[in-house]
Amino acid sequence: TQLLEQSPQFLSIQEGENLTVYCNSSSVFSSLQWYRQEPGEGPVLLVTVVTGGEVKKLKRLTFQFGDARKDSSLHITAAQTGDTGLYLCAGTYDITGTASKLTFGTGTRLQVTL
Amino acid sequence: KAGVTQTPRYLIKTRGQQVTLSCSPISGHRSVSWYQQTPGQGLQFLFEYFSETQRNKGNFPGRFSGRQFSNSRSEMNVSTLELGDSALYLCASSPVGTGWVVGPFFGPGTRLTVL
């Protein structure tokens, strides 16, 4: 059974600070996704990474996929209150890379205050 | 493109009843998967359908079942509801088979409460 560890579980910071969330697995991912979820809503896809060492940027968010494809990180620069939410990493281990069966991390609950 | 839609958004049932949830994927997406989200267990994979065939199945009892129609719309059914089935049920669609490795994309979910 693949396990996906996410850290930290909770993060409370002030607006303008930087933060990094980590996602680690004991197995190699075929692809990895990062989502953000608001209470009572479905997860919203932020990024999909598939290549070891890949770095993707989405405005103030930077996503990195480890060279060995066993870990990933999400870095937010100058956090804003609108970044508040539950951040979830999710990986697929399907060798076909279809990304249709995800294993989710436990999530990082981020609170950004003024 | 319109996103993934799920109906109903909220549902209240009593123990022993059965329930059917519906999902319409993003146009052109042929893979539909279902997940259960609870505070204690997080997000867990239920099953995935592709071209009307179940391709993957998670570790849930046989009371949980699903199907997919020729237009890629999907339904999931839970029979003999238990209190522990109270959860947010999420549907996700993927552009599998298109060569586009991205997603899956989730719908807003159906909040099921079992009394």
JSON list of C-alpha atoms in Angstrom, two decimals:
[
{"chain": "A", "resi": 1, "resn": "THR", "atom": "CA", "xyz": [0.00, 0.00, 0.00]},
{"chain": "A", "resi": 2, "resn": "GLN", "atom": "CA", "xyz": [1.42, 3.34, -1.01]},
{"chain": "A", "resi": 3, "resn": "LEU", "atom": "CA", "xyz": [1.46, 5.97, 1.70]},
{"chain": "A", "resi": 4, "resn": "LEU", "atom": "CA", "xyz": [1.62, 9.65, 1.02]},
{"chain": "A", "resi": 5, "resn": "GLU", "atom": "CA", "xyz": [2.83, 11.87, 3.86]},
{"chain": "A", "resi": 6, "resn": "GLN", "atom": "CA", "xyz": [2.13, 15.57, 3.84]},
{"chain": "A", "resi": 7, "resn": "SER", "atom": "CA", "xyz": [3.63, 18.17, 6.18]},
{"chain": "A", "resi": 8, "resn": "PRO", "atom": "CA", "xyz": [2.94, 20.30, 8.03]},
{"chain": "A", "resi": 9, "resn": "GLN", "atom": "CA", "xyz": [-0.64, 19.43, 8.90]},
{"chain": "A", "resi": 10, "resn": "PHE", "atom": "CA", "xyz": [-1.48, 22.96, 10.02]},
{"chain": "A", "resi": 11, "resn": "LEU", "atom": "CA", "xyz": [0.07, 26.29, 9.21]},
{"chain": "A", "resi": 12, "resn": "SER", "atom": "CA", "xyz": [-1.01, 29.68, 10.48]},
{"chain": "A", "resi": 13, "resn": "ILE", "atom": "CA", "xyz": [0.89, 32.65, 9.08]},
{"chain": "A", "resi": 14, "resn": "GLN", "atom": "CA", "xyz": [0.50, 36.34, 8.49]},
{"chain": "A", "resi": 15, "resn": "GLU", "atom": "CA", "xyz": [-0.06, 37.93, 5.12]},
{"chain": "A", "resi": 16, "resn": "GLY", "atom": "CA", "xyz": [3.19, 38.54, 3.29]},
{"chain": "A", "resi": 17, "resn": "GLU", "atom": "CA", "xyz": [5.05, 35.56, 4.72]},
{"chain": "A", "resi": 18, "resn": "ASN", "atom": "CA", "xyz": [6.42, 32.70, 2.64]},
{"chain": "A", "resi": 19, "resn": "LEU", "atom": "CA", "xyz": [5.67, 29.02, 3.25]},
{"chain": "A", "resi": 20, "resn": "THR", "atom": "CA", "xyz": [6.46, 25.57, 1.93]},
{"chain": "A", "resi": 21, "resn": "VAL", "atom": "CA", "xyz": [4.35, 22.42, 2.07]},
{"chain": "A", "resi": 22, "resn": "TYR", "atom": "CA", "xyz": [5.90, 19.00, 1.53]},
{"chain": "A", "resi": 23, "resn": "CYS", "atom": "CA", "xyz": [4.56, 15.76, 0.10]},
{"chain": "A", "resi": 24, "resn": "ASN", "atom": "CA", "xyz": [6.53, 12.50, 0.37]},
{"chain": "A", "resi": 25, "resn": "SER", "atom": "CA", "xyz": [6.01, 8.92, -0.71]},
{"chain": "A", "resi": 26, "resn": "SER", "atom": "CA", "xyz": [7.89, 5.67, -0.33]},
{"chain": "A", "resi": 27, "resn": "SER", "atom": "CA", "xyz": [7.03, 4.79, -3.92]},
{"chain": "A", "resi": 28, "resn": "VAL", "atom": "CA", "xyz": [7.61, 6.46, -7.26]},
{"chain": "A", "resi": 29, "resn": "PHE", "atom": "CA", "xyz": [4.76, 8.53, -8.60]},
{"chain": "A", "resi": 30, "resn": "SER", "atom": "CA", "xyz": [3.78, 8.36, -12.24]},
{"chain": "A", "resi": 31, "resn": "SER", "atom": "CA", "xyz": [2.22, 11.80, -11.80]},
{"chain": "A", "resi": 32, "resn": "LEU", "atom": "CA", "xyz": [1.43, 14.12, -8.93]},
{"chain": "A", "resi": 33, "resn": "GLN", "atom": "CA", "xyz": [-1.27, 16.69, -8.44]},
{"chain": "A", "resi": 34, "resn": "TRP", "atom": "CA", "xyz": [-1.73, 19.58, -6.03]},
{"chain": "A", "resi": 35, "resn": "TYR", "atom": "CA", "xyz": [-5.23, 20.74, -5.12]},
{"chain": "A", "resi": 36, "resn": "ARG", "atom": "CA", "xyz": [-6.75, 23.43, -2.93]},
{"chain": "A", "resi": 37, "resn": "GLN", "atom": "CA", "xyz": [-10.07, 22.83, -1.26]},
{"chain": "A", "resi": 38, "resn": "GLU", "atom": "CA", "xyz": [-12.48, 25.22, 0.40]},
{"chain": "A", "resi": 39, "resn": "PRO", "atom": "CA", "xyz": [-14.92, 23.95, 3.07]},
{"chain": "A", "resi": 40, "resn": "GLY", "atom": "CA", "xyz": [-17.86, 22.07, 1.56]},
{"chain": "A", "resi": 41, "resn": "GLU", "atom": "CA", "xyz": [-16.48, 22.26, -1.97]},
{"chain": "A", "resi": 42, "resn": "GLY", "atom": "CA", "xyz": [-14.55, 19.92, -4.24]},
{"chain": "A", "resi": 43, "resn": "PRO", "atom": "CA", "xyz": [-10.76, 20.16, -4.60]},
{"chain": "A", "resi": 44, "resn": "VAL", "atom": "CA", "xyz": [-9.61, 22.59, -7.28]},
{"chain": "A", "resi": 45, "resn": "LEU", "atom": "CA", "xyz": [-6.67, 21.42, -9.36]},
{"chain": "A", "resi": 46, "resn": "LEU", "atom": "CA", "xyz": [-3.64, 23.70, -9.11]},
{"chain": "A", "resi": 47, "resn": "VAL", "atom": "CA", "xyz": [-1.04, 21.72, -11.04]},
{"chain": "A", "resi": 48, "resn": "THR", "atom": "CA", "xyz": [-0.07, 18.33, -12.45]},
{"chain": "A", "resi": 49, "resn": "VAL", "atom": "CA", "xyz": [3.60, 17.35, -12.60]},
{"chain": "A", "resi": 50, "resn": "VAL", "atom": "CA", "xyz": [4.94, 14.27, -14.32]},
{"chain": "A", "resi": 51, "resn": "THR", "atom": "CA", "xyz": [8.67, 14.71, -14.95]},
{"chain": "A", "resi": 52, "resn": "GLY", "atom": "CA", "xyz": [11.32, 14.27, -12.25]},
{"chain": "A", "resi": 53, "resn": "GLY", "atom": "CA", "xyz": [12.92, 17.61, -11.36]},
{"chain": "A", "resi": 54, "resn": "GLU", "atom": "CA", "xyz": [10.06, 19.53, -12.95]},
{"chain": "A", "resi": 55, "resn": "VAL", "atom": "CA", "xyz": [9.30, 23.01, -11.60]},
{"chain": "A", "resi": 56, "resn": "LYS", "atom": "CA", "xyz": [6.04, 24.78, -12.39]},
{"chain": "A", "resi": 57, "resn": "LYS", "atom": "CA", "xyz": [4.95, 28.26, -11.39]},
{"chain": "A", "resi": 58, "resn": "LEU", "atom": "CA", "xyz": [1.43, 29.57, -10.98]},
{"chain": "A", "resi": 59, "resn": "LYS", "atom": "CA", "xyz": [1.66, 33.24, -10.03]},
{"chain": "A", "resi": 60, "resn": "ARG", "atom": "CA", "xyz": [2.99, 33.20, -6.44]},
{"chain": "A", "resi": 61, "resn": "LEU", "atom": "CA", "xyz": [2.89, 29.40, -6.20]},
{"chain": "A", "resi": 62, "resn": "THR", "atom": "CA", "xyz": [5.91, 27.28, -7.15]},
{"chain": "A", "resi": 63, "resn": "PHE", "atom": "CA", "xyz": [5.61, 23.51, -7.44]},
{"chain": "A", "resi": 64, "resn": "GLN", "atom": "CA", "xyz": [8.59, 21.21, -7.54]},
{"chain": "A", "resi": 65, "resn": "PHE", "atom": "CA", "xyz": [8.70, 17.50, -8.33]},
{"chain": "A", "resi": 66, "resn": "GLY", "atom": "CA", "xyz": [11.64, 15.58, -6.89]},
{"chain": "A", "resi": 67, "resn": "ASP", "atom": "CA", "xyz": [14.24, 14.11, -9.21]},
{"chain": "A", "resi": 68, "resn": "ALA", "atom": "CA", "xyz": [13.31, 10.58, -8.09]},
{"chain": "A", "resi": 69, "resn": "ARG", "atom": "CA", "xyz": [9.58, 11.36, -8.38]},
{"chain": "A", "resi": 70, "resn": "LYS", "atom": "CA", "xyz": [8.96, 10.36, -4.77]},
{"chain": "A", "resi": 71, "resn": "ASP", "atom": "CA", "xyz": [8.41, 13.81, -3.33]},
{"chain": "A", "resi": 72, "resn": "SER", "atom": "CA", "xyz": [7.05, 17.23, -4.15]},
{"chain": "A", "resi": 73, "resn": "SER", "atom": "CA", "xyz": [6.82, 20.66, -2.60]},
{"chain": "A", "resi": 74, "resn": "LEU", "atom": "CA", "xyz": [4.55, 23.66, -2.89]},
{"chain": "A", "resi": 75, "resn": "HIS", "atom": "CA", "xyz": [6.03, 27.06, -2.08]},
{"chain": "A", "resi": 76, "resn": "ILE", "atom": "CA", "xyz": [3.87, 30.16, -1.70]},
{"chain": "A", "resi": 77, "resn": "THR", "atom": "CA", "xyz": [5.55, 33.54, -1.84]},
{"chain": "A", "resi": 78, "resn": "ALA", "atom": "CA", "xyz": [4.02, 36.51, -0.03]},
{"chain": "A", "resi": 79, "resn": "ALA", "atom": "CA", "xyz": [0.91, 34.67, 1.13]},
{"chain": "A", "resi": 80, "resn": "GLN", "atom": "CA", "xyz": [-2.43, 36.43, 0.93]},
{"chain": "A", "resi": 81, "resn": "THR", "atom": "CA", "xyz": [-5.65, 35.84, 2.88]},
{"chain": "A", "resi": 82, "resn": "GLY", "atom": "CA", "xyz": [-7.14, 34.39, -0.29]},
{"chain": "A", "resi": 83, "resn": "ASP", "atom": "CA", "xyz": [-4.62, 31.53, -0.08]},
{"chain": "A", "resi": 84, "resn": "THR", "atom": "CA", "xyz": [-6.39, 30.19, 3.01]},
{"chain": "A", "resi": 85, "resn": "GLY", "atom": "CA", "xyz": [-7.62, 26.65, 2.48]},
{"chain": "A", "resi": 86, "resn": "LEU", "atom": "CA", "xyz": [-6.79, 22.96, 2.58]},
{"chain": "A", "resi": 87, "resn": "TYR", "atom": "CA", "xyz": [-3.90, 22.02, 0.30]},
{"chain": "A", "resi": 88, "resn": "LEU", "atom": "CA", "xyz": [-3.83, 18.43, -0.86]},
{"chain": "A", "resi": 89, "resn": "CYS", "atom": "CA", "xyz": [-1.22, 16.54, -2.78]},
{"chain": "A", "resi": 90, "resn": "ALA", "atom": "CA", "xyz": [-2.35, 13.45, -4.66]},
{"chain": "A", "resi": 91, "resn": "GLY", "atom": "CA", "xyz": [-0.28, 10.95, -6.56]},
{"chain": "A", "resi": 92, "resn": "THR", "atom": "CA", "xyz": [-0.86, 8.24, -9.03]},
{"chain": "A", "resi": 93, "resn": "TYR", "atom": "CA", "xyz": [1.22, 5.09, -9.08]},
{"chain": "A", "resi": 94, "resn": "ASP", "atom": "CA", "xyz": [-0.47, 3.67, -12.15]},
{"chain": "A", "resi": 95, "resn": "ILE", "atom": "CA", "xyz": [2.28, 2.77, -14.58]},
{"chain": "A", "resi": 96, "resn": "THR", "atom": "CA", "xyz": [0.03, 3.73, -17.45]},
{"chain": "A", "resi": 97, "resn": "GLY", "atom": "CA", "xyz": [0.06, 7.26, -16.04]},
{"chain": "A", "resi": 98, "resn": "THR", "atom": "CA", "xyz": [-3.63, 7.71, -16.52]},
{"chain": "A", "resi": 99, "resn": "ALA", "atom": "CA", "xyz": [-3.95, 9.77, -13.32]},
{"chain": "A", "resi": 100, "resn": "SER", "atom": "CA", "xyz": [-7.40, 8.35, -12.76]},
{"chain": "A", "resi": 101, "resn": "LYS", "atom": "CA", "xyz": [-6.81, 6.71, -9.38]},
{"chain": "A", "resi": 102, "resn": "LEU", "atom": "CA", "xyz": [-5.36, 9.10, -6.85]},
{"chain": "A", "resi": 103, "resn": "THR", "atom": "CA", "xyz": [-3.84, 8.47, -3.46]},
{"chain": "A", "resi": 104, "resn": "PHE", "atom": "CA", "xyz": [-4.25, 11.60, -1.37]},
{"chain": "A", "resi": 105, "resn": "GLY", "atom": "CA", "xyz": [-2.08, 13.03, 1.33]},
{"chain": "A", "resi": 106, "resn": "THR", "atom": "CA", "xyz": [-3.66, 14.04, 4.63]},
{"chain": "A", "resi": 107, "resn": "GLY", "atom": "CA", "xyz": [-3.64, 17.69, 3.67]},
{"chain": "A", "resi": 108, "resn": "THR", "atom": "CA", "xyz": [-2.17, 20.94, 4.99]},
{"chain": "A", "resi": 109, "resn": "ARG", "atom": "CA", "xyz": [-4.63, 23.39, 6.43]},
{"chain": "A", "resi": 110, "resn": "LEU", "atom": "CA", "xyz": [-3.34, 26.91, 5.78]},
{"chain": "A", "resi": 111, "resn": "GLN", "atom": "CA", "xyz": [-4.67, 29.96, 7.57]},
{"chain": "A", "resi": 112, "resn": "VAL", "atom": "CA", "xyz": [-3.41, 33.35, 6.40]},
{"chain": "A", "resi": 113, "resn": "THR", "atom": "CA", "xyz": [-4.32, 36.33, 8.56]},
{"chain": "A", "resi": 114, "resn": "LEU", "atom": "CA", "xyz": [-3.86, 40.06, 8.15]},
{"chain": "B", "resi": 1, "resn": "LYS", "atom": "CA", "xyz": [-15.93, 24.21, -20.95]},
{"chain": "B", "resi": 2, "resn": "ALA", "atom": "CA", "xyz": [-18.35, 23.55, -18.15]},
{"chain": "B", "resi": 3, "resn": "GLY", "atom": "CA", "xyz": [-16.87, 21.83, -15.14]},
{"chain": "B", "resi": 4, "resn": "VAL", "atom": "CA", "xyz": [-17.84, 18.59, -13.47]},
{"chain": "B", "resi": 5, "resn": "THR", "atom": "CA", "xyz": [-21.38, 18.73, -12.14]},
{"chain": "B", "resi": 6, "resn": "GLN", "atom": "CA", "xyz": [-22.86, 16.62, -9.37]},
{"chain": "B", "resi": 7, "resn": "THR", "atom": "CA", "xyz": [-26.42, 16.23, -8.22]},
{"chain": "B", "resi": 8, "resn": "PRO", "atom": "CA", "xyz": [-27.83, 16.53, -5.71]},
{"chain": "B", "resi": 9, "resn": "ARG", "atom": "CA", "xyz": [-25.53, 18.77, -3.67]},
{"chain": "B", "resi": 10, "resn": "TYR", "atom": "CA", "xyz": [-27.06, 17.75, -0.35]},
{"chain": "B", "resi": 11, "resn": "LEU", "atom": "CA", "xyz": [-28.89, 14.62, 0.72]},
{"chain": "B", "resi": 12, "resn": "ILE", "atom": "CA", "xyz": [-30.27, 13.35, 4.01]},
{"chain": "B", "resi": 13, "resn": "LYS", "atom": "CA", "xyz": [-31.14, 9.67, 4.38]},
{"chain": "B", "resi": 14, "resn": "THR", "atom": "CA", "xyz": [-31.82, 7.25, 7.19]},
{"chain": "B", "resi": 15, "resn": "ARG", "atom": "CA", "xyz": [-30.00, 4.04, 8.00]},
{"chain": "B", "resi": 16, "resn": "GLY", "atom": "CA", "xyz": [-30.96, 1.14, 5.78]},
{"chain": "B", "resi": 17, "resn": "GLN", "atom": "CA", "xyz": [-32.04, 3.26, 2.85]},
{"chain": "B", "resi": 18, "resn": "GLN", "atom": "CA", "xyz": [-30.23, 3.41, -0.46]},
{"chain": "B", "resi": 19, "resn": "VAL", "atom": "CA", "xyz": [-29.03, 6.44, -2.39]},
{"chain": "B", "resi": 20, "resn": "THR", "atom": "CA", "xyz": [-27.98, 7.26, -5.95]},
{"chain": "B", "resi": 21, "resn": "LEU", "atom": "CA", "xyz": [-25.63, 10.12, -6.76]},
{"chain": "B", "resi": 22, "resn": "SER", "atom": "CA", "xyz": [-25.11, 11.52, -10.23]},
{"chain": "B", "resi": 23, "resn": "CYS", "atom": "CA", "xyz": [-22.10, 13.00, -11.99]},
{"chain": "B", "resi": 24, "resn": "SER", "atom": "CA", "xyz": [-21.63, 14.66, -15.39]},
{"chain": "B", "resi": 25, "resn": "PRO", "atom": "CA", "xyz": [-17.98, 14.90, -16.43]},
{"chain": "B", "resi": 26, "resn": "ILE", "atom": "CA", "xyz": [-16.30, 17.65, -18.40]},
{"chain": "B", "resi": 27, "resn": "SER", "atom": "CA", "xyz": [-17.19, 17.36, -22.07]},
{"chain": "B", "resi": 28, "resn": "GLY", "atom": "CA", "xyz": [-14.77, 15.03, -23.84]},
{"chain": "B", "resi": 29, "resn": "HIS", "atom": "CA", "xyz": [-13.59, 13.31, -20.66]},
{"chain": "B", "resi": 30, "resn": "ARG", "atom": "CA", "xyz": [-14.24, 9.58, -20.69]},
{"chain": "B", "resi": 31, "resn": "SER", "atom": "CA", "xyz": [-12.85, 8.66, -17.29]},
{"chain": "B", "resi": 32, "resn": "VAL", "atom": "CA", "xyz": [-14.96, 9.27, -14.21]},
{"chain": "B", "resi": 33, "resn": "SER", "atom": "CA", "xyz": [-13.81, 8.38, -10.72]},
{"chain": "B", "resi": 34, "resn": "TRP", "atom": "CA", "xyz": [-15.49, 8.64, -7.34]},
{"chain": "B", "resi": 35, "resn": "TYR", "atom": "CA", "xyz": [-14.02, 9.51, -3.95]},
{"chain": "B", "resi": 36, "resn": "GLN", "atom": "CA", "xyz": [-15.31, 9.62, -0.40]},
{"chain": "B", "resi": 37, "resn": "GLN", "atom": "CA", "xyz": [-14.09, 12.36, 1.92]},
{"chain": "B", "resi": 38, "resn": "THR", "atom": "CA", "xyz": [-14.51, 12.16, 5.69]},
{"chain": "B", "resi": 39, "resn": "PRO", "atom": "CA", "xyz": [-12.78, 14.07, 8.50]},
{"chain": "B", "resi": 40, "resn": "GLY", "atom": "CA", "xyz": [-11.25, 10.88, 9.85]},
{"chain": "B", "resi": 41, "resn": "GLN", "atom": "CA", "xyz": [-10.12, 9.12, 6.68]},
{"chain": "B", "resi": 42, "resn": "GLY", "atom": "CA", "xyz": [-9.56, 12.01, 4.31]},
{"chain": "B", "resi": 43, "resn": "LEU", "atom": "CA", "xyz": [-10.10, 11.43, 0.60]},
{"chain": "B", "resi": 44, "resn": "GLN", "atom": "CA", "xyz": [-10.37, 7.81, -0.42]},
{"chain": "B", "resi": 45, "resn": "PHE", "atom": "CA", "xyz": [-10.78, 6.33, -3.87]},
{"chain": "B", "resi": 46, "resn": "LEU", "atom": "CA", "xyz": [-13.98, 4.39, -4.51]},
{"chain": "B", "resi": 47, "resn": "PHE", "atom": "CA", "xyz": [-13.85, 3.36, -8.17]},
{"chain": "B", "resi": 48, "resn": "GLU", "atom": "CA", "xyz": [-13.15, 4.55, -11.67]},
{"chain": "B", "resi": 49, "resn": "TYR", "atom": "CA", "xyz": [-15.05, 4.03, -14.91]},
{"chain": "B", "resi": 50, "resn": "PHE", "atom": "CA", "xyz": [-13.78, 4.41, -18.42]},
{"chain": "B", "resi": 51, "resn": "SER", "atom": "CA", "xyz": [-15.93, 3.80, -21.50]},
{"chain": "B", "resi": 52, "resn": "GLU", "atom": "CA", "xyz": [-18.68, 2.25, -19.37]},
{"chain": "B", "resi": 53, "resn": "THR", "atom": "CA", "xyz": [-16.29, -0.27, -17.75]},
{"chain": "B", "resi": 54, "resn": "GLN", "atom": "CA", "xyz": [-15.05, -0.25, -14.17]},
{"chain": "B", "resi": 55, "resn": "ARG", "atom": "CA", "xyz": [-11.27, -0.10, -14.42]},
{"chain": "B", "resi": 56, "resn": "ASN", "atom": "CA", "xyz": [-10.19, 0.42, -10.83]},
{"chain": "B", "resi": 57, "resn": "LYS", "atom": "CA", "xyz": [-11.80, -0.22, -7.49]},
{"chain": "B", "resi": 58, "resn": "GLY", "atom": "CA", "xyz": [-10.87, 0.92, -3.99]},
{"chain": "B", "resi": 59, "resn": "ASN", "atom": "CA", "xyz": [-11.28, -0.92, -0.70]},
{"chain": "B", "resi": 60, "resn": "PHE", "atom": "CA", "xyz": [-14.96, -0.34, -0.05]},
{"chain": "B", "resi": 61, "resn": "PRO", "atom": "CA", "xyz": [-17.69, -2.91, 0.63]},
{"chain": "B", "resi": 62, "resn": "GLY", "atom": "CA", "xyz": [-19.98, -4.18, -2.11]},
{"chain": "B", "resi": 63, "resn": "ARG", "atom": "CA", "xyz": [-22.72, -1.83, -0.91]},
{"chain": "B", "resi": 64, "resn": "PHE", "atom": "CA", "xyz": [-20.93, 0.81, -2.94]},
{"chain": "B", "resi": 65, "resn": "SER", "atom": "CA", "xyz": [-21.44, 0.42, -6.66]},
{"chain": "B", "resi": 66, "resn": "GLY", "atom": "CA", "xyz": [-21.41, 2.55, -9.75]},
{"chain": "B", "resi": 67, "resn": "ARG", "atom": "CA", "xyz": [-21.98, 2.64, -13.44]},
{"chain": "B", "resi": 68, "resn": "GLN", "atom": "CA", "xyz": [-21.19, 4.78, -16.43]},
{"chain": "B", "resi": 69, "resn": "PHE", "atom": "CA", "xyz": [-23.39, 5.53, -19.39]},
{"chain": "B", "resi": 70, "resn": "SER", "atom": "CA", "xyz": [-22.47, 5.85, -23.05]},
{"chain": "B", "resi": 71, "resn": "ASN", "atom": "CA", "xyz": [-22.41, 9.66, -22.73]},
{"chain": "B", "resi": 72, "resn": "SER", "atom": "CA", "xyz": [-19.78, 9.27, -19.92]},
{"chain": "B", "resi": 73, "resn": "ARG", "atom": "CA", "xyz": [-22.20, 10.40, -17.23]},
{"chain": "B", "resi": 74, "resn": "SER", "atom": "CA", "xyz": [-21.86, 8.29, -14.10]},
{"chain": "B", "resi": 75, "resn": "GLU", "atom": "CA", "xyz": [-23.89, 7.29, -11.10]},
{"chain": "B", "resi": 76, "resn": "MET", "atom": "CA", "xyz": [-22.87, 5.76, -7.82]},
{"chain": "B", "resi": 77, "resn": "ASN", "atom": "CA", "xyz": [-25.19, 3.85, -5.54]},
{"chain": "B", "resi": 78, "resn": "VAL", "atom": "CA", "xyz": [-24.90, 3.05, -1.88]},
{"chain": "B", "resi": 79, "resn": "SER", "atom": "CA", "xyz": [-27.29, 0.43, -0.55]},
{"chain": "B", "resi": 80, "resn": "THR", "atom": "CA", "xyz": [-28.24, -0.28, 3.07]},
{"chain": "B", "resi": 81, "resn": "LEU", "atom": "CA", "xyz": [-26.83, 3.00, 4.31]},
{"chain": "B", "resi": 82, "resn": "GLU", "atom": "CA", "xyz": [-24.88, 3.09, 7.57]},
{"chain": "B", "resi": 83, "resn": "LEU", "atom": "CA", "xyz": [-24.13, 6.06, 9.80]},
{"chain": "B", "resi": 84, "resn": "GLY", "atom": "CA", "xyz": [-20.48, 5.83, 8.75]},
{"chain": "B", "resi": 85, "resn": "ASP", "atom": "CA", "xyz": [-21.42, 6.50, 5.14]},
{"chain": "B", "resi": 86, "resn": "SER", "atom": "CA", "xyz": [-22.01, 10.14, 5.99]},
{"chain": "B", "resi": 87, "resn": "ALA", "atom": "CA", "xyz": [-19.44, 11.97, 3.91]},
{"chain": "B", "resi": 88, "resn": "LEU", "atom": "CA", "xyz": [-18.73, 14.29, 1.02]},
{"chain": "B", "resi": 89, "resn": "TYR", "atom": "CA", "xyz": [-18.83, 12.21, -2.16]},
{"chain": "B", "resi": 90, "resn": "LEU", "atom": "CA", "xyz": [-16.72, 13.63, -4.94]},
{"chain": "B", "resi": 91, "resn": "CYS", "atom": "CA", "xyz": [-16.73, 12.84, -8.61]},
{"chain": "B", "resi": 92, "resn": "ALA", "atom": "CA", "xyz": [-13.75, 13.59, -10.82]},
{"chain": "B", "resi": 93, "resn": "SER", "atom": "CA", "xyz": [-13.22, 13.42, -14.55]},
{"chain": "B", "resi": 94, "resn": "SER", "atom": "CA", "xyz": [-10.00, 12.95, -16.50]},
{"chain": "B", "resi": 95, "resn": "PRO", "atom": "CA", "xyz": [-9.03, 13.43, -20.14]},
{"chain": "B", "resi": 96, "resn": "VAL", "atom": "CA", "xyz": [-7.60, 9.91, -20.23]},
{"chain": "B", "resi": 97, "resn": "GLY", "atom": "CA", "xyz": [-6.74, 8.63, -23.65]},
{"chain": "B", "resi": 98, "resn": "THR", "atom": "CA", "xyz": [-6.37, 12.08, -25.14]},
{"chain": "B", "resi": 99, "resn": "GLY", "atom": "CA", "xyz": [-2.62, 12.24, -24.52]},
{"chain": "B", "resi": 100, "resn": "TRP", "atom": "CA", "xyz": [-3.21, 15.13, -22.16]},
{"chain": "B", "resi": 101, "resn": "VAL", "atom": "CA", "xyz": [-1.78, 14.30, -18.74]},
{"chain": "B", "resi": 102, "resn": "VAL", "atom": "CA", "xyz": [-3.57, 16.63, -16.40]},
{"chain": "B", "resi": 103, "resn": "GLY", "atom": "CA", "xyz": [-6.15, 16.36, -13.69]},
{"chain": "B", "resi": 104, "resn": "PRO", "atom": "CA", "xyz": [-8.40, 14.78, -12.68]},
{"chain": "B", "resi": 105, "resn": "PHE", "atom": "CA", "xyz": [-10.85, 17.60, -12.13]},
{"chain": "B", "resi": 106, "resn": "PHE", "atom": "CA", "xyz": [-13.32, 17.42, -9.29]},
{"chain": "B", "resi": 107, "resn": "GLY", "atom": "CA", "xyz": [-16.94, 18.40, -9.00]},
{"chain": "B", "resi": 108, "resn": "PRO", "atom": "CA", "xyz": [-18.40, 20.28, -6.01]},
{"chain": "B", "resi": 109, "resn": "GLY", "atom": "CA", "xyz": [-19.44, 17.06, -4.29]},
{"chain": "B", "resi": 110, "resn": "THR", "atom": "CA", "xyz": [-22.61, 15.66, -2.76]},
{"chain": "B", "resi": 111, "resn": "ARG", "atom": "CA", "xyz": [-22.88, 15.98, 0.99]},
{"chain": "B", "resi": 112, "resn": "LEU", "atom": "CA", "xyz": [-24.62, 12.84, 2.27]},
{"chain": "B", "resi": 113, "resn": "THR", "atom": "CA", "xyz": [-25.89, 12.73, 5.83]},
{"chain": "B", "resi": 114, "resn": "VAL", "atom": "CA", "xyz": [-27.17, 9.42, 7.21]},
{"chain": "B", "resi": 115, "resn": "LEU", "atom": "CA", "xyz": [-29.38, 9.66, 10.29]}
]
